[in-house]
PDB file of N, CA and C in Angstrom:
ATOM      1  N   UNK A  18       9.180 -22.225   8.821  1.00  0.00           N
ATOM      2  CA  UNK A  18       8.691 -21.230   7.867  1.00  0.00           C
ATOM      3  C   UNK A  18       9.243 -19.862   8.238  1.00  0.00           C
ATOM      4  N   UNK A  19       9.667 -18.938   6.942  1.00  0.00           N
ATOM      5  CA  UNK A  19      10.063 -17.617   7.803  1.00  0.00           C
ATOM      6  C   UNK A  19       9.093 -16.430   7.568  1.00  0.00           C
ATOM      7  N   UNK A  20       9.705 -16.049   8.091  1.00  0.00           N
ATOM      8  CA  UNK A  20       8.424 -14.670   8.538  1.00  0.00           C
ATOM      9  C   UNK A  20       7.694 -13.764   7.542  1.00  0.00           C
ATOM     10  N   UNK A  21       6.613 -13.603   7.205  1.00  0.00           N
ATOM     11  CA  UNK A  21       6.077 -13.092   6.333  1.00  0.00           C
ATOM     12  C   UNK A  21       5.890 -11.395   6.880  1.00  0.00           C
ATOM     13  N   UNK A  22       5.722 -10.473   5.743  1.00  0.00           N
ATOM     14  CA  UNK A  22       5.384  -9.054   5.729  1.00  0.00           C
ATOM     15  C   UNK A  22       4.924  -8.946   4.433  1.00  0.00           C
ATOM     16  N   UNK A  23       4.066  -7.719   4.576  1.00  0.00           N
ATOM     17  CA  UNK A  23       3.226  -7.246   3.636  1.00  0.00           C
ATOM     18  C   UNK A  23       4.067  -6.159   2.702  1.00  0.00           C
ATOM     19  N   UNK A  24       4.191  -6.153   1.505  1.00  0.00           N
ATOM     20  CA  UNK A  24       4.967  -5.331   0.875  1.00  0.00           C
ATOM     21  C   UNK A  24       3.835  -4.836  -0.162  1.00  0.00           C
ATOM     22  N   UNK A  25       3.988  -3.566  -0.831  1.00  0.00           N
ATOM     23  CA  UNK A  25       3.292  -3.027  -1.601  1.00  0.00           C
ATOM     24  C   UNK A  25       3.708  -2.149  -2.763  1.00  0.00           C
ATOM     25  N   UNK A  26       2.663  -1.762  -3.685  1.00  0.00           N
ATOM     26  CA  UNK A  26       3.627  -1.180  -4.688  1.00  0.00           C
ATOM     27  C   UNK A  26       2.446   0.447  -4.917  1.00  0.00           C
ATOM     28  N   UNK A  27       1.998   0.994  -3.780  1.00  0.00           N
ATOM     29  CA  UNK A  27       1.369   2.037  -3.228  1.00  0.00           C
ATOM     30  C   UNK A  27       2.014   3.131  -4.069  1.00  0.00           C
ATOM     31  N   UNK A  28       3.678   3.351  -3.998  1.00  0.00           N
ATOM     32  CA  UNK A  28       3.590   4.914  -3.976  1.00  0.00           C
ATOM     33  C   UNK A  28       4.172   4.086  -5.989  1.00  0.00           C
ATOM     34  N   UNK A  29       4.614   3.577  -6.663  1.00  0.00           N
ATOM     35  CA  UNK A  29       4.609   3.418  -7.838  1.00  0.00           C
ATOM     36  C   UNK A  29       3.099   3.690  -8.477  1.00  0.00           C
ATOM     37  N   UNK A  30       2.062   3.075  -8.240  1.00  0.00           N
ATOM     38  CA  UNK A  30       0.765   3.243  -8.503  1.00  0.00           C
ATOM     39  C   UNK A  30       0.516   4.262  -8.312  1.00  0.00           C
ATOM     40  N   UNK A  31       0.745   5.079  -7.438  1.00  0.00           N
ATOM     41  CA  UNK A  31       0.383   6.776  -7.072  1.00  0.00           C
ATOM     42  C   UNK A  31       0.530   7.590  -7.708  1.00  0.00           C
ATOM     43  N   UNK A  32       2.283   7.275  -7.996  1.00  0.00           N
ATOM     44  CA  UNK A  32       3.126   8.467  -8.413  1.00  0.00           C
ATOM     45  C   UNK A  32       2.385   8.218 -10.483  1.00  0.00           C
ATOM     46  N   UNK A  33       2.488   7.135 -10.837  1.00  0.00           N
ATOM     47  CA  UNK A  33       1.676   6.917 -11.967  1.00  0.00           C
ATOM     48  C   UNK A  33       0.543   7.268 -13.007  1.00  0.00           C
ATOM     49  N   UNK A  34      -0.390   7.293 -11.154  1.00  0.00           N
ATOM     50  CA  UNK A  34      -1.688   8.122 -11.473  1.00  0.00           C
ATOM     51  C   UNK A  34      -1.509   9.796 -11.946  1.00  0.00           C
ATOM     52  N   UNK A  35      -0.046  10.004 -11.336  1.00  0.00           N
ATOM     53  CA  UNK A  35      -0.388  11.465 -10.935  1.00  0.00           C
ATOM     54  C   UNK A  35      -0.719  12.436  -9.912  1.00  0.00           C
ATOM     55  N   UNK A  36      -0.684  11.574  -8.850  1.00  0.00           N
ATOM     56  CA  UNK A  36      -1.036  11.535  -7.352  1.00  0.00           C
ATOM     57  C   UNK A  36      -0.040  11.856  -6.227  1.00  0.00           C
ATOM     58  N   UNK A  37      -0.074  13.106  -5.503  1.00  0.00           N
ATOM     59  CA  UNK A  37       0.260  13.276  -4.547  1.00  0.00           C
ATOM     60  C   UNK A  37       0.284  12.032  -3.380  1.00  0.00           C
ATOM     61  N   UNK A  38       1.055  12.037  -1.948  1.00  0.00           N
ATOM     62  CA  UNK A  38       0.171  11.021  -0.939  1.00  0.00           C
ATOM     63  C   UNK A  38      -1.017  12.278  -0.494  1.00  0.00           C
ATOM     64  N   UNK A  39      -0.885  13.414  -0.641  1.00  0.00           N
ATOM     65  CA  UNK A  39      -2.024  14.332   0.013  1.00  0.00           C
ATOM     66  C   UNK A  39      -3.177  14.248  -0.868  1.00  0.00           C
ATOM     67  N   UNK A  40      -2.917  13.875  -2.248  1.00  0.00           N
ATOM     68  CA  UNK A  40      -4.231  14.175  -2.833  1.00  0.00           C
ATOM     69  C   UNK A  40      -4.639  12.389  -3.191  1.00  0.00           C
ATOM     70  N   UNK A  41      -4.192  11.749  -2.948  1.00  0.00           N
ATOM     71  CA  UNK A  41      -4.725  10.438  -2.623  1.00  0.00           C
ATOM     72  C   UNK A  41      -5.307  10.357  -1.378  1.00  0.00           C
ATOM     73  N   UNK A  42      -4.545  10.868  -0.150  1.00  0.00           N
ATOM     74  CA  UNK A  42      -5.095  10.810   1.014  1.00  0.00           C
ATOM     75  C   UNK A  42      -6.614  11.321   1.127  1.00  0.00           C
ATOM     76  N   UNK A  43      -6.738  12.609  -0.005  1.00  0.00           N
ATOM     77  CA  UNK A  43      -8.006  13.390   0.280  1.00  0.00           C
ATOM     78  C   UNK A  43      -8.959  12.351  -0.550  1.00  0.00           C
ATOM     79  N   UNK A  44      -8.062  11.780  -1.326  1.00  0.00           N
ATOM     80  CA  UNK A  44      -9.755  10.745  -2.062  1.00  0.00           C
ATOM     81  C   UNK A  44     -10.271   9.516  -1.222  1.00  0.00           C
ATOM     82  N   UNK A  45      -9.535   9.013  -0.216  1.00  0.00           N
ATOM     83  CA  UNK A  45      -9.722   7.609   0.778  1.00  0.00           C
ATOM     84  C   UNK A  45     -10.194   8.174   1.611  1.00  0.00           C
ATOM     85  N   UNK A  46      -9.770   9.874   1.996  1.00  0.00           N
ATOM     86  CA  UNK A  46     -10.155   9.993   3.310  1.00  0.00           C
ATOM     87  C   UNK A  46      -9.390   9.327   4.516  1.00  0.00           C
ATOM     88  N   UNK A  47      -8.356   9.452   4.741  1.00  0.00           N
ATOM     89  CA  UNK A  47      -7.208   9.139   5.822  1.00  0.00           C
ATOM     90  C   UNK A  47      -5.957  10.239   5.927  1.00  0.00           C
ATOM     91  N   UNK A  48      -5.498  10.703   6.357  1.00  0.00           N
ATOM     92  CA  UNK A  48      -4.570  11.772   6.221  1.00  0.00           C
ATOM     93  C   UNK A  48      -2.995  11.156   5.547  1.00  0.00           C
ATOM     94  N   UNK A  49      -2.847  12.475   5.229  1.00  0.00           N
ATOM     95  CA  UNK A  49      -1.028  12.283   4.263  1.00  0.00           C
ATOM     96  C   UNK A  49      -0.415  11.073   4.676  1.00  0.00           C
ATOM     97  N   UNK A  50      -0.401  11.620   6.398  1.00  0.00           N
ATOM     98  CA  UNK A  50       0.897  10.613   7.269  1.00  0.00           C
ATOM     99  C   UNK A  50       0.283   8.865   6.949  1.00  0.00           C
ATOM    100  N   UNK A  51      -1.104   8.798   6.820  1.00  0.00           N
ATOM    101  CA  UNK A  51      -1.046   7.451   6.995  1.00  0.00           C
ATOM    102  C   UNK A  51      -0.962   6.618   5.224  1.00  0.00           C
ATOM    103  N   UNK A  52      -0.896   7.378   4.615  1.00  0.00           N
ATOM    104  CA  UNK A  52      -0.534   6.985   3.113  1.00  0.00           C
ATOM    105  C   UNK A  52       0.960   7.059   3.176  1.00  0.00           C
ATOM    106  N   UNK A  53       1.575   7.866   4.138  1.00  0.00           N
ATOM    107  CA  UNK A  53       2.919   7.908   3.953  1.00  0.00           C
ATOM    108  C   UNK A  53       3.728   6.454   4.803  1.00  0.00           C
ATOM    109  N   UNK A  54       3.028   5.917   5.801  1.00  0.00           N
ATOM    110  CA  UNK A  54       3.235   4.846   6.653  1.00  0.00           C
ATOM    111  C   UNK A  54       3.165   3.486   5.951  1.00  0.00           C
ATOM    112  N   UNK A  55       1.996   3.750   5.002  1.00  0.00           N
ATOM    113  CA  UNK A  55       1.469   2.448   4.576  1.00  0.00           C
ATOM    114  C   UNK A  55       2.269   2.420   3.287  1.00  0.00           C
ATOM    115  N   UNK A  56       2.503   3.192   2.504  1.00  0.00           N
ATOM    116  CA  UNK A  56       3.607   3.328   1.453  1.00  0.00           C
ATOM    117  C   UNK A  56       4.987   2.559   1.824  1.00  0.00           C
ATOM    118  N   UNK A  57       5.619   2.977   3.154  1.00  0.00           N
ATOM    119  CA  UNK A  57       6.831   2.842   3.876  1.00  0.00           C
ATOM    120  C   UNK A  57       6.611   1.198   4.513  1.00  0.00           C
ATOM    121  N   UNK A  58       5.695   1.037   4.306  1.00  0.00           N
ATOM    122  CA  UNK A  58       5.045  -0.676   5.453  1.00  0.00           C
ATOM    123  C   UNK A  58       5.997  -0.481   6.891  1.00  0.00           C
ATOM    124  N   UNK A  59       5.136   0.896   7.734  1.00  0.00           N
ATOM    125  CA  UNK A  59       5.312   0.777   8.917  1.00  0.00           C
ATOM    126  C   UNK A  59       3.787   0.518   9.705  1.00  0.00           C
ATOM    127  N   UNK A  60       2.705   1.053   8.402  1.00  0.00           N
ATOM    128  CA  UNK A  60       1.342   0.416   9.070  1.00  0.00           C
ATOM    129  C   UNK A  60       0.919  -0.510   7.749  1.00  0.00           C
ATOM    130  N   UNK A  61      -0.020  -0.963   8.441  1.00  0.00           N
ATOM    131  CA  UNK A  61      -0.449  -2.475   7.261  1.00  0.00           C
ATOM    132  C   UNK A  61      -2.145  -1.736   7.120  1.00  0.00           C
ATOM    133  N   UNK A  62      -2.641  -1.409   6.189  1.00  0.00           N
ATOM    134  CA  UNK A  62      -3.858  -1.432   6.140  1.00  0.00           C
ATOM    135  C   UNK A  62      -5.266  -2.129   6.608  1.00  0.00           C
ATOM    136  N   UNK A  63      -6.360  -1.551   7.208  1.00  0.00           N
ATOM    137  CA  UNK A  63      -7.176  -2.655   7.109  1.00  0.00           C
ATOM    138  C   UNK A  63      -8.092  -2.888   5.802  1.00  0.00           C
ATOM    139  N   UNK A  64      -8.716  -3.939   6.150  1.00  0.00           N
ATOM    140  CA  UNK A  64      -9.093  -4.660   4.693  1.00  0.00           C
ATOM    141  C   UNK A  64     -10.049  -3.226   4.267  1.00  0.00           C
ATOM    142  N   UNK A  65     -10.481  -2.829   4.853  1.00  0.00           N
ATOM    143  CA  UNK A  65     -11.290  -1.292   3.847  1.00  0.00           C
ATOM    144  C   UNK A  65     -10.705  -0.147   3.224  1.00  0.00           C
ATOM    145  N   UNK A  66      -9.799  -0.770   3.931  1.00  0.00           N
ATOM    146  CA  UNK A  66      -8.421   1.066   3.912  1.00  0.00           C
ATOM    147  C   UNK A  66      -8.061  -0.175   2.747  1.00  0.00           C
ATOM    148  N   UNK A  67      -7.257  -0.746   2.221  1.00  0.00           N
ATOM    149  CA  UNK A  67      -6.723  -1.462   1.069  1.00  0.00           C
ATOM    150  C   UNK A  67      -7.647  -1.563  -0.062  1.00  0.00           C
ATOM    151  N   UNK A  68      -9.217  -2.055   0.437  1.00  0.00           N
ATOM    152  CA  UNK A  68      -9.852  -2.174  -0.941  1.00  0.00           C
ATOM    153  C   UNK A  68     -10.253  -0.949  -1.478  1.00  0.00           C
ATOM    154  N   UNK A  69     -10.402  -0.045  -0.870  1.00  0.00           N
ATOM    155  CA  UNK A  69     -10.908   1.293  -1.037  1.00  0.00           C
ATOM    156  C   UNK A  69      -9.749   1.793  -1.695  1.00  0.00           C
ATOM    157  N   UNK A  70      -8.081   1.863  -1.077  1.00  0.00           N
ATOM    158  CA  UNK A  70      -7.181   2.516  -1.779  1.00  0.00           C
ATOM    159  C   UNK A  70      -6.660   1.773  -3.678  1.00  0.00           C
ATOM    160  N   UNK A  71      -7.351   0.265  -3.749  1.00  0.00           N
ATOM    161  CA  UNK A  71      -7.456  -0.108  -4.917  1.00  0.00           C
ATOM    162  C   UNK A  71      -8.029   0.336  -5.758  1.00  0.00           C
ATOM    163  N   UNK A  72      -9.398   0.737  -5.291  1.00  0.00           N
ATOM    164  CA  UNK A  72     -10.537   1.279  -6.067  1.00  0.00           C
ATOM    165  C   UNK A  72     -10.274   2.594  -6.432  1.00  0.00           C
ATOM    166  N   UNK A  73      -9.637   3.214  -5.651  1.00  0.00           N
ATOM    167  CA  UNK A  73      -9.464   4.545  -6.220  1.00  0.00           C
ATOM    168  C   UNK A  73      -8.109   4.116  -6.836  1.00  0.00           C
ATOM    169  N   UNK A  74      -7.747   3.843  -7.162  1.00  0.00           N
ATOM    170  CA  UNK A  74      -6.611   4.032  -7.882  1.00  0.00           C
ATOM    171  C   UNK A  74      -6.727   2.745  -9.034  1.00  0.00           C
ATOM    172  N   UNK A  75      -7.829   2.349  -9.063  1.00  0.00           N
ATOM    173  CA  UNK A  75      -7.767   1.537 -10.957  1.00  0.00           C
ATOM    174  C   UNK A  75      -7.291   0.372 -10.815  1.00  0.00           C
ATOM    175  N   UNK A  76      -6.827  -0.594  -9.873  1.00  0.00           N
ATOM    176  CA  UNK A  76      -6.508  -1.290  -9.319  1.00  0.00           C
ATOM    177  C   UNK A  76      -6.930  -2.743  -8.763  1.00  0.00           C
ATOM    178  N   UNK A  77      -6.171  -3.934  -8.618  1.00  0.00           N
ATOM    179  CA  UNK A  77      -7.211  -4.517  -7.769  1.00  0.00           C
ATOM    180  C   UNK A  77      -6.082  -4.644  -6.594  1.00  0.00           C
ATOM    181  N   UNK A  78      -6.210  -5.516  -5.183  1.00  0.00           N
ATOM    182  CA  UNK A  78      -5.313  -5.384  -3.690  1.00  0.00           C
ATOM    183  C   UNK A  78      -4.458  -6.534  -3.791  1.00  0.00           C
ATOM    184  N   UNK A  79      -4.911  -7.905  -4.983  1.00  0.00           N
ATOM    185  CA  UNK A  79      -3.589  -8.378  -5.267  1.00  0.00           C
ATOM    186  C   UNK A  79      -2.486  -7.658  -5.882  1.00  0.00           C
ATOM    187  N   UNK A  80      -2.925  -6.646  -6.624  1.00  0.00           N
ATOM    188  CA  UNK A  80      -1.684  -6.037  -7.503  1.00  0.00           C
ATOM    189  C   UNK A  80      -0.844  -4.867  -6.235  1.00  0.00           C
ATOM    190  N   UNK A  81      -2.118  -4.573  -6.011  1.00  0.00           N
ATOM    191  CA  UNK A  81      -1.423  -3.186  -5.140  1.00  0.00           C
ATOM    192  C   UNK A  81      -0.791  -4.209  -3.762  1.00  0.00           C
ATOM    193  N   UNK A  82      -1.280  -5.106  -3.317  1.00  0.00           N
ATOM    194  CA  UNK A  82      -0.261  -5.604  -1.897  1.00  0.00           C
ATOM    195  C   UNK A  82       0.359  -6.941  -2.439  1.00  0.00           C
ATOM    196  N   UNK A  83       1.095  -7.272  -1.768  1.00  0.00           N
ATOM    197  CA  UNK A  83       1.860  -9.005  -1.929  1.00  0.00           C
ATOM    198  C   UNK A  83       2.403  -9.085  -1.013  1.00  0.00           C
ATOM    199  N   UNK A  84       2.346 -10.464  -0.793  1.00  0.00           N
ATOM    200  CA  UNK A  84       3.075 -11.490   0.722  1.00  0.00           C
ATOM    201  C   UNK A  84       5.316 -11.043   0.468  1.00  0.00           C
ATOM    202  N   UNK A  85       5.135 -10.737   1.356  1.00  0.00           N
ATOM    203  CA  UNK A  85       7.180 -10.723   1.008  1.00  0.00           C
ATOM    204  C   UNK A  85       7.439 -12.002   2.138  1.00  0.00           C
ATOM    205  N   UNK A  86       7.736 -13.507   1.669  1.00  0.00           N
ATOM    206  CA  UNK A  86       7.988 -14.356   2.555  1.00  0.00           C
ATOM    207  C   UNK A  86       9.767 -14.688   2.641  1.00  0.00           C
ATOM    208  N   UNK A  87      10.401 -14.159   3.821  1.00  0.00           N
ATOM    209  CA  UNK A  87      11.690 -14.443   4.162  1.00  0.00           C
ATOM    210  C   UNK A  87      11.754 -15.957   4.111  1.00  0.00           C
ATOM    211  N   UNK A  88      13.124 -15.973   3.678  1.00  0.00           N
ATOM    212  CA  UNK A  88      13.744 -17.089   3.219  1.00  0.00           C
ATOM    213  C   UNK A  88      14.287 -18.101   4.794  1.00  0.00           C
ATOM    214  N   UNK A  89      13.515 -19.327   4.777  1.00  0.00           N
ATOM    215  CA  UNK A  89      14.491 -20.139   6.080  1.00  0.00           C
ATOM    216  C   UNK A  89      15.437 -20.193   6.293  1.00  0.00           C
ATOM    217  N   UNK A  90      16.289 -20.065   7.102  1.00  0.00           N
ATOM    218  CA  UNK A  90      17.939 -20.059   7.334  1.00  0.00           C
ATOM    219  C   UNK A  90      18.601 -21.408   7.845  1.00  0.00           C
TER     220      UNK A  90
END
C-alpha cells in the first residue's frame, strides 16, 4: 500500500468566503501561522481544530479534508 497524506482544500474555501488566513484564524482562535501550515499540509489538524474550521466556514471535514493515497510502485 502507498503512503497516505492529508490534503485539503482550506485556502480555496477561505479565499471564497472572503477570508483572510488572519481573519479566519481570529474566528477558530489559532493564530495566522497555523492556518498558514495547515493550508500548506505541513501541520495536520486535530479533530477539533478541523471540525471547528468546517463549521466556521459552511462546510462539512469531508469536503474541506481528503485522503491523497500515493500510487504503489
Amino acid at each position: 500500500m502507498g503512503e497516505r497524506r492529508l490534503g485539503n482544500r482550506l485556502k480555496d474555501i477561505r479565499t471564497q468566503r472572503g477570508l483572510t488566513q488572519t481573519d479566519l484564524a481570529a474566528l477558530v482562535g489559532v493564530s495566522r501561522k497555523t492556518i498558514n501550515t495547515v493550508e500548506n499540509s505541513i501541520f495536520v489538524p486535530s479533530t477539533l481544530l478541523a471540525l471547528t474550521l468546517a463549521k466556521t466556514l459552511g462546510t462539512t471535514v469531508e469536503h474541506l479534508f481528503f485522503i491523497i493515497a500515493d500510487e504503489e510502485e
